[in-house]
Amino acid sequence: MKVACVQAEPVILDREATLDRLEQLAGEAAGNGAELVVFPETFVPVYPSSRWAKAFAEWGNAGAKQVFAQIAENSIAVGSPAELRIGAAARELGIWLVTGVNEVELDQPGTIYNSLLYHSPDGELALHHRKLVPTNHERLVWGQGDGRGLHAVETGFGRIGGLICWENYMPLARFAVYQSGVEIYIASTADDSDIWQSTLVHIARESRAYVVAPCHFQRASSYPDGFPLDLAGPDLLSYGGSAILAPDGSYLAGPLHEQEGILYAELDPSTLLAERQRFDPVGHYNRPDVLQLTVRGDDATPSRRPSGRSARS
């Protein structure tokens, strides 16, 4: 099967216009044969760049309050028309669509979450993951997530799931996804550093899964007129680094830098089995008699996930 990894700018702080872009780019990818299309971390409506989000730490900064309100007003609530619009796009195109969004609760919109929404080809929300721990300046913007999305879901061409940016450095979170049988690991991010690429290689080799990792591409010149926080500096706020990797850690596409684009790769399921011959993190290279992981889901009830499922033949 074919996957697409999208590196593109949103229409910053404009949810509906960003969803227009999402539909156009997803349509382009589907037209090129992609069955799975993945967008970056908080593609809708903006990733809070460290260049300006540091202002959120300034007590009483009127500009920070204004920007927080704009992000919240343009965020997506599960069950809202905006979320249903993403599902409708997935259904119309007949694809799996994974979208990074700023998320709010319908009835309590005062806290924003960093979320990944997985929509199936029937338009349903099949998986909903909130980033467990916002990183550094992000803690001034987002609330903490929960365990509801720490597993993979079946697609018909492989089990997909994953984590967001630096929560990929949380070993237990990674293992929770591994032991649910993940075969296509989503690692949406805003980290455009060279070091992040070594993280992607490690995740691929550790999970023995394909890794699809869309990264932000963002320019100061793309911000709307009158944006009240400081954007001084180079025009590039994030220069990308999107990539698709094989289960042995080799690159199938990317990394893509300093431009928008869509990366494509053909995934061969037999490679999953071949790479697990010597190492399977939840199979023959696991010791559940010695080490076990308990995951608390969205209902805060402890549950032990199964030791994993074998890769499909």
PDB file of C-alpha atoms in Angstrom:
ATOM      1  CA  MET A   1       0.000   0.000   0.000  1.00  0.00           C
ATOM      2  CA  LYS A   2       0.992   3.612  -0.493  1.00  0.00           C
ATOM      3  CA  VAL A   3       1.304   6.286   2.205  1.00  0.00           C
ATOM      4  CA  ALA A   4       1.643  10.061   1.960  1.00  0.00           C
ATOM      5  CA  CYS A   5       3.442  12.314   4.435  1.00  0.00           C
ATOM      6  CA  VAL A   6       2.415  15.965   4.067  1.00  0.00           C
ATOM      7  CA  GLN A   7       4.738  18.868   4.838  1.00  0.00           C
ATOM      8  CA  ALA A   8       2.741  22.057   4.391  1.00  0.00           C
ATOM      9  CA  GLU A   9       1.823  25.296   6.112  1.00  0.00           C
ATOM     10  CA  PRO A  10      -1.626  25.835   7.537  1.00  0.00           C
ATOM     11  CA  VAL A  11      -3.495  29.046   6.889  1.00  0.00           C
ATOM     12  CA  ILE A  12      -2.311  30.277  10.247  1.00  0.00           C
ATOM     13  CA  LEU A  13      -5.024  30.905  12.861  1.00  0.00           C
ATOM     14  CA  ASP A  14      -7.787  30.243  10.312  1.00  0.00           C
ATOM     15  CA  ARG A  15      -9.378  26.841  10.896  1.00  0.00           C
ATOM     16  CA  GLU A  16     -11.747  26.775   7.935  1.00  0.00           C
ATOM     17  CA  ALA A  17      -9.156  27.952   5.434  1.00  0.00           C
ATOM     18  CA  THR A  18      -6.703  25.404   6.847  1.00  0.00           C
ATOM     19  CA  LEU A  19      -9.306  22.672   6.372  1.00  0.00           C
ATOM     20  CA  ASP A  20      -9.623  23.861   2.758  1.00  0.00           C
ATOM     21  CA  ARG A  21      -5.866  23.235   2.414  1.00  0.00           C
ATOM     22  CA  LEU A  22      -6.178  19.859   4.110  1.00  0.00           C
ATOM     23  CA  GLU A  23      -8.898  18.762   1.687  1.00  0.00           C
ATOM     24  CA  GLN A  24      -6.880  19.960  -1.313  1.00  0.00           C
ATOM     25  CA  LEU A  25      -3.635  18.291  -0.208  1.00  0.00           C
ATOM     26  CA  ALA A  26      -5.351  15.070   0.871  1.00  0.00           C
ATOM     27  CA  GLY A  27      -7.133  14.995  -2.474  1.00  0.00           C
ATOM     28  CA  GLU A  28      -3.822  15.387  -4.295  1.00  0.00           C
ATOM     29  CA  ALA A  29      -2.293  12.544  -2.272  1.00  0.00           C
ATOM     30  CA  ALA A  30      -5.299  10.278  -2.805  1.00  0.00           C
ATOM     31  CA  GLY A  31      -5.174  11.060  -6.516  1.00  0.00           C
ATOM     32  CA  ASN A  32      -1.602   9.780  -6.485  1.00  0.00           C
ATOM     33  CA  GLY A  33      -2.723   6.493  -4.957  1.00  0.00           C
ATOM     34  CA  ALA A  34      -2.171   7.081  -1.231  1.00  0.00           C
ATOM     35  CA  GLU A  35      -4.406   5.078   1.117  1.00  0.00           C
ATOM     36  CA  LEU A  36      -3.041   6.797   4.232  1.00  0.00           C
ATOM     37  CA  VAL A  37      -2.371  10.558   4.401  1.00  0.00           C
ATOM     38  CA  VAL A  38      -0.713  12.098   7.473  1.00  0.00           C
ATOM     39  CA  PHE A  39      -0.451  15.783   8.456  1.00  0.00           C
ATOM     40  CA  PRO A  40       1.957  17.370  11.001  1.00  0.00           C
ATOM     41  CA  GLU A  41       1.552  18.137  14.677  1.00  0.00           C
ATOM     42  CA  THR A  42      -1.207  20.736  15.299  1.00  0.00           C
ATOM     43  CA  PHE A  43      -1.563  21.470  11.590  1.00  0.00           C
ATOM     44  CA  VAL A  44      -4.914  23.045  12.475  1.00  0.00           C
ATOM     45  CA  PRO A  45      -4.661  26.016  12.980  1.00  0.00           C
ATOM     46  CA  VAL A  46      -0.997  26.555  14.027  1.00  0.00           C
ATOM     47  CA  TYR A  47       1.946  25.121  15.917  1.00  0.00           C
ATOM     48  CA  PRO A  48       2.981  27.579  18.682  1.00  0.00           C
ATOM     49  CA  SER A  49       6.543  28.383  17.676  1.00  0.00           C
ATOM     50  CA  SER A  50       8.999  28.943  20.517  1.00  0.00           C
ATOM     51  CA  ARG A  51       9.875  32.259  18.849  1.00  0.00           C
ATOM     52  CA  TRP A  52       6.587  33.805  19.962  1.00  0.00           C
ATOM     53  CA  ALA A  53       5.013  31.380  22.464  1.00  0.00           C
ATOM     54  CA  LYS A  54       7.585  32.429  25.091  1.00  0.00           C
ATOM     55  CA  ALA A  55       5.467  35.563  25.476  1.00  0.00           C
ATOM     56  CA  PHE A  56       2.835  33.386  27.178  1.00  0.00           C
ATOM     57  CA  ALA A  57       5.092  33.377  30.248  1.00  0.00           C
ATOM     58  CA  GLU A  58       4.771  37.145  30.616  1.00  0.00           C
ATOM     59  CA  TRP A  59       2.141  37.875  33.243  1.00  0.00           C
ATOM     60  CA  GLY A  60      -0.702  39.888  31.773  1.00  0.00           C
ATOM     61  CA  ASN A  61       0.694  40.073  28.217  1.00  0.00           C
ATOM     62  CA  ALA A  62      -2.337  41.256  26.233  1.00  0.00           C
ATOM     63  CA  GLY A  63      -0.949  39.895  22.951  1.00  0.00           C
ATOM     64  CA  ALA A  64      -0.451  36.432  24.436  1.00  0.00           C
ATOM     65  CA  LYS A  65      -4.018  36.408  25.727  1.00  0.00           C
ATOM     66  CA  GLN A  66      -5.266  37.453  22.291  1.00  0.00           C
ATOM     67  CA  VAL A  67      -3.305  34.709  20.501  1.00  0.00           C
ATOM     68  CA  PHE A  68      -4.422  32.050  22.991  1.00  0.00           C
ATOM     69  CA  ALA A  69      -8.030  33.060  22.338  1.00  0.00           C
ATOM     70  CA  GLN A  70      -7.465  32.906  18.570  1.00  0.00           C
ATOM     71  CA  ILE A  71      -5.967  29.419  18.822  1.00  0.00           C
ATOM     72  CA  ALA A  72      -8.856  28.224  20.996  1.00  0.00           C
ATOM     73  CA  GLU A  73     -11.481  29.767  18.708  1.00  0.00           C
ATOM     74  CA  ASN A  74      -9.898  28.027  15.692  1.00  0.00           C
ATOM     75  CA  SER A  75      -9.282  24.686  17.409  1.00  0.00           C
ATOM     76  CA  ILE A  76     -11.303  21.536  16.730  1.00  0.00           C
ATOM     77  CA  ALA A  77     -13.691  19.825  19.124  1.00  0.00           C
ATOM     78  CA  VAL A  78     -14.539  16.169  18.591  1.00  0.00           C
ATOM     79  CA  GLY A  79     -18.117  16.009  17.325  1.00  0.00           C
ATOM     80  CA  SER A  80     -18.043  19.576  15.995  1.00  0.00           C
ATOM     81  CA  PRO A  81     -18.723  20.493  12.344  1.00  0.00           C
ATOM     82  CA  ALA A  82     -14.965  20.984  11.831  1.00  0.00           C
ATOM     83  CA  GLU A  83     -14.129  17.467  13.042  1.00  0.00           C
ATOM     84  CA  LEU A  84     -16.974  16.011  10.986  1.00  0.00           C
ATOM     85  CA  ARG A  85     -15.612  17.883   7.982  1.00  0.00           C
ATOM     86  CA  ILE A  86     -12.299  16.015   8.293  1.00  0.00           C
ATOM     87  CA  GLY A  87     -14.211  12.746   8.507  1.00  0.00           C
ATOM     88  CA  ALA A  88     -16.214  13.672   5.426  1.00  0.00           C
ATOM     89  CA  ALA A  89     -12.977  14.330   3.512  1.00  0.00           C
ATOM     90  CA  ALA A  90     -11.639  10.898   4.486  1.00  0.00           C
ATOM     91  CA  ARG A  91     -14.919   9.291   3.403  1.00  0.00           C
ATOM     92  CA  GLU A  92     -15.125  11.170   0.105  1.00  0.00           C
ATOM     93  CA  LEU A  93     -11.523  10.293  -0.788  1.00  0.00           C
ATOM     94  CA  GLY A  94     -11.723   6.726   0.566  1.00  0.00           C
ATOM     95  CA  ILE A  95      -8.561   7.112   2.651  1.00  0.00           C
ATOM     96  CA  TRP A  96      -7.258   6.980   6.194  1.00  0.00           C
ATOM     97  CA  LEU A  97      -6.570  10.550   7.252  1.00  0.00           C
ATOM     98  CA  VAL A  98      -4.399  11.442  10.281  1.00  0.00           C
ATOM     99  CA  THR A  99      -4.496  15.094  11.305  1.00  0.00           C
ATOM    100  CA  GLY A 100      -2.630  16.994  13.993  1.00  0.00           C
ATOM    101  CA  VAL A 101      -4.949  19.543  15.595  1.00  0.00           C
ATOM    102  CA  ASN A 102      -5.287  21.954  18.449  1.00  0.00           C
ATOM    103  CA  GLU A 103      -8.285  20.455  20.236  1.00  0.00           C
ATOM    104  CA  VAL A 104     -10.799  21.826  22.727  1.00  0.00           C
ATOM    105  CA  GLU A 105     -13.741  20.266  24.532  1.00  0.00           C
ATOM    106  CA  LEU A 106     -17.150  21.256  23.192  1.00  0.00           C
ATOM    107  CA  ASP A 107     -18.482  22.156  26.634  1.00  0.00           C
ATOM    108  CA  GLN A 108     -15.187  23.326  28.221  1.00  0.00           C
ATOM    109  CA  PRO A 109     -13.160  25.133  25.538  1.00  0.00           C
ATOM    110  CA  GLY A 110     -10.816  26.954  27.923  1.00  0.00           C
ATOM    111  CA  THR A 111      -8.069  24.304  27.754  1.00  0.00           C
ATOM    112  CA  ILE A 112      -6.367  23.410  24.475  1.00  0.00           C
ATOM    113  CA  TYR A 113      -4.884  19.967  23.767  1.00  0.00           C
ATOM    114  CA  ASN A 114      -2.370  18.792  21.180  1.00  0.00           C
ATOM    115  CA  SER A 115      -4.149  15.900  19.475  1.00  0.00           C
ATOM    116  CA  LEU A 116      -3.928  13.432  16.606  1.00  0.00           C
ATOM    117  CA  LEU A 117      -7.238  12.475  14.995  1.00  0.00           C
ATOM    118  CA  TYR A 118      -7.364   9.291  12.905  1.00  0.00           C
ATOM    119  CA  HIS A 119     -10.333   9.166  10.518  1.00  0.00           C
ATOM    120  CA  SER A 120     -11.160   5.986   8.631  1.00  0.00           C
ATOM    121  CA  PRO A 121     -12.426   5.747   5.025  1.00  0.00           C
ATOM    122  CA  ASP A 122     -15.996   5.516   6.361  1.00  0.00           C
ATOM    123  CA  GLY A 123     -15.526   8.950   7.937  1.00  0.00           C
ATOM    124  CA  GLU A 124     -15.505   7.746  11.529  1.00  0.00           C
ATOM    125  CA  LEU A 125     -13.032   8.899  14.185  1.00  0.00           C
ATOM    126  CA  ALA A 126     -11.215   5.612  14.770  1.00  0.00           C
ATOM    127  CA  LEU A 127      -8.487   6.849  17.132  1.00  0.00           C
ATOM    128  CA  HIS A 128      -8.065   9.996  19.213  1.00  0.00           C
ATOM    129  CA  HIS A 129      -4.744  10.677  20.928  1.00  0.00           C
ATOM    130  CA  ARG A 130      -3.801  13.649  23.099  1.00  0.00           C
ATOM    131  CA  LYS A 131      -0.142  14.446  23.665  1.00  0.00           C
ATOM    132  CA  LEU A 132       0.673  13.280  27.174  1.00  0.00           C
ATOM    133  CA  VAL A 133       3.161  15.978  28.147  1.00  0.00           C
ATOM    134  CA  PRO A 134       3.619  19.276  26.285  1.00  0.00           C
ATOM    135  CA  THR A 135       7.296  20.122  25.825  1.00  0.00           C
ATOM    136  CA  ASN A 136       9.026  23.212  27.204  1.00  0.00           C
ATOM    137  CA  HIS A 137       7.179  26.374  26.022  1.00  0.00           C
ATOM    138  CA  GLU A 138       4.232  24.234  24.888  1.00  0.00           C
ATOM    139  CA  ARG A 139       3.184  23.887  28.539  1.00  0.00           C
ATOM    140  CA  LEU A 140       2.148  27.541  28.380  1.00  0.00           C
ATOM    141  CA  VAL A 141      -0.363  26.641  25.649  1.00  0.00           C
ATOM    142  CA  TRP A 142      -1.636  23.056  26.010  1.00  0.00           C
ATOM    143  CA  GLY A 143      -3.061  20.899  28.764  1.00  0.00           C
ATOM    144  CA  GLN A 144      -1.815  17.368  29.485  1.00  0.00           C
ATOM    145  CA  GLY A 145      -3.266  14.466  27.549  1.00  0.00           C
ATOM    146  CA  ASP A 146      -4.405  11.046  28.704  1.00  0.00           C
ATOM    147  CA  GLY A 147      -4.109   7.363  27.842  1.00  0.00           C
ATOM    148  CA  ARG A 148      -7.053   7.052  25.484  1.00  0.00           C
ATOM    149  CA  GLY A 149      -4.960   6.914  22.312  1.00  0.00           C
ATOM    150  CA  LEU A 150      -2.010   4.763  23.403  1.00  0.00           C
ATOM    151  CA  HIS A 151      -2.757   1.924  21.014  1.00  0.00           C
ATOM    152  CA  ALA A 152      -2.942   1.080  17.333  1.00  0.00           C
ATOM    153  CA  VAL A 153      -6.040   0.451  15.224  1.00  0.00           C
ATOM    154  CA  GLU A 154      -6.618  -1.933  12.344  1.00  0.00           C
ATOM    155  CA  THR A 155      -6.916  -0.424   8.870  1.00  0.00           C
ATOM    156  CA  GLY A 156      -7.078  -3.450   6.601  1.00  0.00           C
ATOM    157  CA  PHE A 157      -3.548  -2.795   5.336  1.00  0.00           C
ATOM    158  CA  GLY A 158      -1.775  -2.609   8.709  1.00  0.00           C
ATOM    159  CA  ARG A 159      -2.254  -1.432  12.276  1.00  0.00           C
ATOM    160  CA  ILE A 160      -1.582   2.301  12.708  1.00  0.00           C
ATOM    161  CA  GLY A 161      -0.889   4.347  15.834  1.00  0.00           C
ATOM    162  CA  GLY A 162       1.814   6.537  17.272  1.00  0.00           C
ATOM    163  CA  LEU A 163       2.888   9.497  19.369  1.00  0.00           C
ATOM    164  CA  ILE A 164       3.432  13.220  18.970  1.00  0.00           C
ATOM    165  CA  CYS A 165       6.881  14.833  18.827  1.00  0.00           C
ATOM    166  CA  TRP A 166       8.857  14.574  22.088  1.00  0.00           C
ATOM    167  CA  GLU A 167       6.475  12.179  23.804  1.00  0.00           C
ATOM    168  CA  ASN A 168       8.292   9.748  21.501  1.00  0.00           C
ATOM    169  CA  TYR A 169      11.096  10.037  24.073  1.00  0.00           C
ATOM    170  CA  MET A 170       8.802   8.438  26.685  1.00  0.00           C
ATOM    171  CA  PRO A 171       9.825   4.734  26.652  1.00  0.00           C
ATOM    172  CA  LEU A 172       6.647   3.433  28.280  1.00  0.00           C
ATOM    173  CA  ALA A 173       4.424   5.390  25.895  1.00  0.00           C
ATOM    174  CA  ARG A 174       6.288   3.903  22.931  1.00  0.00           C
ATOM    175  CA  PHE A 175       5.985   0.401  24.360  1.00  0.00           C
ATOM    176  CA  ALA A 176       2.239   0.860  24.913  1.00  0.00           C
ATOM    177  CA  VAL A 177       1.897   1.516  21.185  1.00  0.00           C
ATOM    178  CA  TYR A 178       4.244  -1.339  20.283  1.00  0.00           C
ATOM    179  CA  GLN A 179       2.359  -3.923  22.309  1.00  0.00           C
ATOM    180  CA  SER A 180      -0.901  -3.071  20.570  1.00  0.00           C
ATOM    181  CA  GLY A 181       0.640  -4.445  17.380  1.00  0.00           C
ATOM    182  CA  VAL A 182       1.566  -1.239  15.531  1.00  0.00           C
ATOM    183  CA  GLU A 183       2.854  -1.744  11.997  1.00  0.00           C
ATOM    184  CA  ILE A 184       2.721   1.841  10.698  1.00  0.00           C
ATOM    185  CA  TYR A 185       3.957   4.191  13.410  1.00  0.00           C
ATOM    186  CA  ILE A 186       2.903   7.853  13.170  1.00  0.00           C
ATOM    187  CA  ALA A 187       5.423  10.348  14.606  1.00  0.00           C
ATOM    188  CA  SER A 188       4.004  13.786  13.794  1.00  0.00           C
ATOM    189  CA  THR A 189       6.327  16.513  14.989  1.00  0.00           C
ATOM    190  CA  ALA A 190       7.477  20.119  15.051  1.00  0.00           C
ATOM    191  CA  ASP A 191      11.111  19.169  15.690  1.00  0.00           C
ATOM    192  CA  ASP A 192      13.109  20.183  12.618  1.00  0.00           C
ATOM    193  CA  SER A 193      16.539  19.376  14.096  1.00  0.00           C
ATOM    194  CA  ASP A 194      19.031  16.935  12.620  1.00  0.00           C
ATOM    195  CA  ILE A 195      19.050  15.088  15.956  1.00  0.00           C
ATOM    196  CA  TRP A 196      15.355  14.293  15.516  1.00  0.00           C
ATOM    197  CA  GLN A 197      16.224  12.229  12.457  1.00  0.00           C
ATOM    198  CA  SER A 198      18.282   9.874  14.623  1.00  0.00           C
ATOM    199  CA  THR A 199      15.210   9.514  16.856  1.00  0.00           C
ATOM    200  CA  LEU A 200      13.126   8.428  13.876  1.00  0.00           C
ATOM    201  CA  VAL A 201      15.739   5.847  12.921  1.00  0.00           C
ATOM    202  CA  HIS A 202      15.730   4.496  16.473  1.00  0.00           C
ATOM    203  CA  ILE A 203      11.918   4.267  16.610  1.00  0.00           C
ATOM    204  CA  ALA A 204      11.835   2.366  13.322  1.00  0.00           C
ATOM    205  CA  ARG A 205      14.516  -0.076  14.466  1.00  0.00           C
ATOM    206  CA  GLU A 206      13.000  -0.492  17.929  1.00  0.00           C
ATOM    207  CA  SER A 207       9.384  -0.913  16.816  1.00  0.00           C
ATOM    208  CA  ARG A 208      10.250  -2.873  13.660  1.00  0.00           C
ATOM    209  CA  ALA A 209       7.448  -0.868  12.060  1.00  0.00           C
ATOM    210  CA  TYR A 210       7.217   1.635   9.249  1.00  0.00           C
ATOM    211  CA  VAL A 211       7.471   5.231  10.510  1.00  0.00           C
ATOM    212  CA  VAL A 212       5.586   8.127   8.927  1.00  0.00           C
ATOM    213  CA  ALA A 213       6.828  11.427  10.396  1.00  0.00           C
ATOM    214  CA  PRO A 214       5.386  14.683   9.007  1.00  0.00           C
ATOM    215  CA  CYS A 215       7.089  17.831  10.304  1.00  0.00           C
ATOM    216  CA  HIS A 216       6.095  21.472  10.274  1.00  0.00           C
ATOM    217  CA  PHE A 217       7.105  23.938   7.637  1.00  0.00           C
ATOM    218  CA  GLN A 218       6.295  27.451   8.845  1.00  0.00           C
ATOM    219  CA  ARG A 219       7.281  30.989   7.783  1.00  0.00           C
ATOM    220  CA  ALA A 220       6.920  34.254   9.663  1.00  0.00           C
ATOM    221  CA  SER A 221       5.721  35.871   6.421  1.00  0.00           C
ATOM    222  CA  SER A 222       2.697  33.558   6.447  1.00  0.00           C
ATOM    223  CA  TYR A 223       1.288  34.978   9.679  1.00  0.00           C
ATOM    224  CA  PRO A 224      -1.740  37.240   9.390  1.00  0.00           C
ATOM    225  CA  ASP A 225      -1.315  40.998   9.488  1.00  0.00           C
ATOM    226  CA  GLY A 226      -1.568  42.376  12.993  1.00  0.00           C
ATOM    227  CA  PHE A 227      -0.237  39.252  14.740  1.00  0.00           C
ATOM    228  CA  PRO A 228       0.549  40.764  18.158  1.00  0.00           C
ATOM    229  CA  LEU A 229       3.622  38.742  19.217  1.00  0.00           C
ATOM    230  CA  ASP A 230       7.248  39.092  18.154  1.00  0.00           C
ATOM    231  CA  LEU A 231       8.174  37.248  14.938  1.00  0.00           C
ATOM    232  CA  ALA A 232      11.550  39.005  14.457  1.00  0.00           C
ATOM    233  CA  GLY A 233      14.277  36.818  12.971  1.00  0.00           C
ATOM    234  CA  PRO A 234      14.716  34.623   9.896  1.00  0.00           C
ATOM    235  CA  ASP A 235      11.571  34.042   7.853  1.00  0.00           C
ATOM    236  CA  LEU A 236      11.740  30.287   8.409  1.00  0.00           C
ATOM    237  CA  LEU A 237      10.271  29.398  11.800  1.00  0.00           C
ATOM    238  CA  SER A 238      10.419  25.681  11.030  1.00  0.00           C
ATOM    239  CA  TYR A 239      12.213  24.260   8.026  1.00  0.00           C
ATOM    240  CA  GLY A 240      10.682  20.793   8.059  1.00  0.00           C
ATOM    241  CA  GLY A 241      12.316  17.396   8.014  1.00  0.00           C
ATOM    242  CA  SER A 242       9.403  15.114   7.142  1.00  0.00           C
ATOM    243  CA  ALA A 243      10.343  11.525   6.378  1.00  0.00           C
ATOM    244  CA  ILE A 244       9.107   7.968   5.874  1.00  0.00           C
ATOM    245  CA  LEU A 245      11.266   5.130   7.185  1.00  0.00           C
ATOM    246  CA  ALA A 246      11.339   1.352   6.807  1.00  0.00           C
ATOM    247  CA  PRO A 247      11.402  -1.067   9.775  1.00  0.00           C
ATOM    248  CA  ASP A 248      15.192  -1.374   9.481  1.00  0.00           C
ATOM    249  CA  GLY A 249      15.630   2.397   9.962  1.00  0.00           C
ATOM    250  CA  SER A 250      16.402   3.162   6.330  1.00  0.00           C
ATOM    251  CA  TYR A 251      14.764   6.119   4.587  1.00  0.00           C
ATOM    252  CA  LEU A 252      12.072   5.450   2.013  1.00  0.00           C
ATOM    253  CA  ALA A 253      11.423   9.181   1.463  1.00  0.00           C
ATOM    254  CA  GLY A 254      12.880  12.407   2.806  1.00  0.00           C
ATOM    255  CA  PRO A 255      13.886  14.093   4.914  1.00  0.00           C
ATOM    256  CA  LEU A 256      12.346  17.083   3.158  1.00  0.00           C
ATOM    257  CA  HIS A 257      13.677  20.506   4.171  1.00  0.00           C
ATOM    258  CA  GLU A 258      12.948  24.185   3.460  1.00  0.00           C
ATOM    259  CA  GLN A 259       9.928  23.625   1.236  1.00  0.00           C
ATOM    260  CA  GLU A 260       6.416  22.281   1.158  1.00  0.00           C
ATOM    261  CA  GLY A 261       5.800  18.898  -0.397  1.00  0.00           C
ATOM    262  CA  ILE A 262       4.199  15.494  -0.114  1.00  0.00           C
ATOM    263  CA  LEU A 263       6.402  12.441   0.403  1.00  0.00           C
ATOM    264  CA  TYR A 264       5.220   9.035  -0.816  1.00  0.00           C
ATOM    265  CA  ALA A 265       6.315   5.480  -0.126  1.00  0.00           C
ATOM    266  CA  GLU A 266       5.114   1.988  -0.987  1.00  0.00           C
ATOM    267  CA  LEU A 267       4.990  -0.246   2.101  1.00  0.00           C
ATOM    268  CA  ASP A 268       5.583  -3.987   1.770  1.00  0.00           C
ATOM    269  CA  PRO A 269       4.041  -5.933   4.681  1.00  0.00           C
ATOM    270  CA  SER A 270       6.459  -8.848   4.237  1.00  0.00           C
ATOM    271  CA  THR A 271       9.270  -6.528   5.331  1.00  0.00           C
ATOM    272  CA  LEU A 272       7.689  -6.339   8.799  1.00  0.00           C
ATOM    273  CA  LEU A 273       8.124 -10.074   9.275  1.00  0.00           C
ATOM    274  CA  ALA A 274      11.615 -10.113   7.813  1.00  0.00           C
ATOM    275  CA  GLU A 275      12.846  -7.410  10.190  1.00  0.00           C
ATOM    276  CA  ARG A 276      11.294  -9.127  13.233  1.00  0.00           C
ATOM    277  CA  GLN A 277      13.296 -12.293  12.671  1.00  0.00           C
ATOM    278  CA  ARG A 278      16.065 -11.068  14.977  1.00  0.00           C
ATOM    279  CA  PHE A 279      14.155  -8.565  17.094  1.00  0.00           C
ATOM    280  CA  ASP A 280      10.481  -8.235  18.012  1.00  0.00           C
ATOM    281  CA  PRO A 281       9.980  -5.808  20.940  1.00  0.00           C
ATOM    282  CA  VAL A 282       6.700  -7.380  22.064  1.00  0.00           C
ATOM    283  CA  GLY A 283       7.305 -10.934  20.882  1.00  0.00           C
ATOM    284  CA  HIS A 284      10.392 -13.106  21.187  1.00  0.00           C
ATOM    285  CA  TYR A 285      12.449 -10.142  22.488  1.00  0.00           C
ATOM    286  CA  ASN A 286      10.019  -9.411  25.291  1.00  0.00           C
ATOM    287  CA  ARG A 287       9.920 -10.819  28.851  1.00  0.00           C
ATOM    288  CA  PRO A 288       6.390 -10.279  30.198  1.00  0.00           C
ATOM    289  CA  ASP A 289       7.223 -12.718  32.998  1.00  0.00           C
ATOM    290  CA  VAL A 290       9.755 -10.131  34.235  1.00  0.00           C
ATOM    291  CA  LEU A 291       8.455  -6.775  32.897  1.00  0.00           C
ATOM    292  CA  GLN A 292       4.856  -5.648  32.387  1.00  0.00           C
ATOM    293  CA  LEU A 293       3.277  -2.325  31.474  1.00  0.00           C
ATOM    294  CA  THR A 294      -0.066  -1.133  32.851  1.00  0.00           C
ATOM    295  CA  VAL A 295      -1.855   1.532  30.807  1.00  0.00           C
ATOM    296  CA  ARG A 296      -4.624   3.746  32.173  1.00  0.00           C
ATOM    297  CA  GLY A 297      -7.061   4.627  29.426  1.00  0.00           C
ATOM    298  CA  ASP A 298      -9.429   7.571  29.256  1.00  0.00           C
ATOM    299  CA  ASP A 299     -11.571   6.058  32.002  1.00  0.00           C
ATOM    300  CA  ALA A 300      -8.499   5.975  34.342  1.00  0.00           C
ATOM    301  CA  THR A 301      -9.003   2.238  34.813  1.00  0.00           C
ATOM    302  CA  PRO A 302      -5.766   0.240  34.723  1.00  0.00           C
ATOM    303  CA  SER A 303      -5.671  -2.249  31.865  1.00  0.00           C
ATOM    304  CA  ARG A 304      -2.916  -4.543  30.678  1.00  0.00           C
ATOM    305  CA  ARG A 305      -2.701  -4.610  26.951  1.00  0.00           C
ATOM    306  CA  PRO A 306      -1.912  -7.858  25.166  1.00  0.00           C
ATOM    307  CA  SER A 307       1.704  -8.652  24.426  1.00  0.00           C
ATOM    308  CA  GLY A 308       1.193  -7.742  20.782  1.00  0.00           C
ATOM    309  CA  ARG A 309       0.100  -9.176  17.478  1.00  0.00           C
ATOM    310  CA  SER A 310       2.275 -10.704  14.845  1.00  0.00           C
ATOM    311  CA  ALA A 311       2.989  -8.756  11.688  1.00  0.00           C
ATOM    312  CA  ARG A 312       0.698  -9.661   8.824  1.00  0.00           C
ATOM    313  CA  SER A 313       1.925 -11.903   6.067  1.00  0.00           C
TER     314      SER A 313
END
